[in-house]
C-alpha positions as a printed NumPy array, in Angstrom:
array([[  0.   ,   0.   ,   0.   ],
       [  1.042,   3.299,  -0.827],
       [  1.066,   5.989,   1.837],
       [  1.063,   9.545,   0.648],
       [  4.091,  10.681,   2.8  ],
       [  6.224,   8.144,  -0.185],
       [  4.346,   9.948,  -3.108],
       [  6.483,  12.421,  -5.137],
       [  4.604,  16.181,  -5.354],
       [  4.325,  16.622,  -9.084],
       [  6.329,  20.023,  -8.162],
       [  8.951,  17.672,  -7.903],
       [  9.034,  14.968, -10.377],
       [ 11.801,  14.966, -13.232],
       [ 11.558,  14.004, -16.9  ],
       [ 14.6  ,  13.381, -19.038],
       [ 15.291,  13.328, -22.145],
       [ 18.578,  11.737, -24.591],
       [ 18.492,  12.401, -28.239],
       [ 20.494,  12.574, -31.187],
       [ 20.45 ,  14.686, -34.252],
       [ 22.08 ,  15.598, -37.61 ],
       [ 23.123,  19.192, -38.145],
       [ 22.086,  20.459, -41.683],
       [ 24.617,  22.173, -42.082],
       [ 27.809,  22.276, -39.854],
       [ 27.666,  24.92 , -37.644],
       [ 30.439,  27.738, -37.42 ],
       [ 31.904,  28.467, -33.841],
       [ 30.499,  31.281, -33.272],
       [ 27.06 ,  29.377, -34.207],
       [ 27.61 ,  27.176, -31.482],
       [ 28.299,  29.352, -29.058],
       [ 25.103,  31.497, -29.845],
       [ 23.036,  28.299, -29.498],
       [ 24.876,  27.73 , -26.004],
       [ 24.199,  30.958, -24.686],
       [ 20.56 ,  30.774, -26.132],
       [ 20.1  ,  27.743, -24.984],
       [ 21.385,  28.317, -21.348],
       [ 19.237,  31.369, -20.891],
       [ 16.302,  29.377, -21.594],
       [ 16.937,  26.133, -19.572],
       [ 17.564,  28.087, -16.674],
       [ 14.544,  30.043, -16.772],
       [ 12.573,  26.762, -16.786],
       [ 14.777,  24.919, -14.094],
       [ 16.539,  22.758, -16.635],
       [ 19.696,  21.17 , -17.117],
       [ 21.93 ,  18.985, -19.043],
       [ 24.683,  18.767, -21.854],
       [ 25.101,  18.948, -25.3  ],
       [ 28.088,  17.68 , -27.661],
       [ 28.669,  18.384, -30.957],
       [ 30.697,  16.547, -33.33 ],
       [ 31.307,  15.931, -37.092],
       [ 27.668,  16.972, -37.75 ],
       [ 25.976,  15.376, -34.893],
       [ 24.904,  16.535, -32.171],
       [ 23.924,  14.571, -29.018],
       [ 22.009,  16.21 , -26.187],
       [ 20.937,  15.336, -22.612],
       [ 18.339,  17.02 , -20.816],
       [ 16.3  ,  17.097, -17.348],
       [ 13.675,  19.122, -15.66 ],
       [ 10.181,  19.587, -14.644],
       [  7.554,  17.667, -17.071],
       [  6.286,  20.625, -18.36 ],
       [  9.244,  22.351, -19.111],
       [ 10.735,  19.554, -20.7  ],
       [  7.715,  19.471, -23.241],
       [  8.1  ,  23.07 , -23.709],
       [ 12.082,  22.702, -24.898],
       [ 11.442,  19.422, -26.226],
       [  8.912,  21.16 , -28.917],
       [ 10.852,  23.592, -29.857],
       [ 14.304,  20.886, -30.308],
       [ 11.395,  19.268, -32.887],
       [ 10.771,  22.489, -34.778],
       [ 14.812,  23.735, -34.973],
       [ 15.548,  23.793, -38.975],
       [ 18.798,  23.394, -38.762],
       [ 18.799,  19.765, -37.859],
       [ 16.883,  16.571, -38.102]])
């Protein structure tokens, strides 16, 4: 039996999520580092973290946060042109 007291306040549950992608077309440094700073901005404001590595045209990204938030980034990753 479950008591309440061991339930997780949806406040505080996590999703996470581990993709990879293709870059369209290889990004320049300074690219990169405008999607970094971009992207920093934004996870922090929504109370996520994670990583993201780039190599020879892939890119590989990890990600955690609140549910919600996570749905918000995750739609705009989806909708990015400039990879698949």
């Amino acid at each position: 039996m479950l008591h309440s007291a061991n339930l997780v306040p949806p406040a505080k549950m996590m999703g996470s999520l581990l993709y990879r992608s293709t870059a369209l077309q290889p990004p320049t440094e300074n690219e990169l580092g405008q999607l970094i700073r971009f992207s920093q901005r934004r996870n922090r404001a929504l109370g996520i973290t994670g990583m993201l590595v780039y190599e020879n045209g892939q890119y590989l990204q990890s990600l955690e946060g609140p549910p919600d938030a996570m749905e918000e980034v995750w739609s705009s990753i989806r909708r990015d042109p400039r990879h698949c």
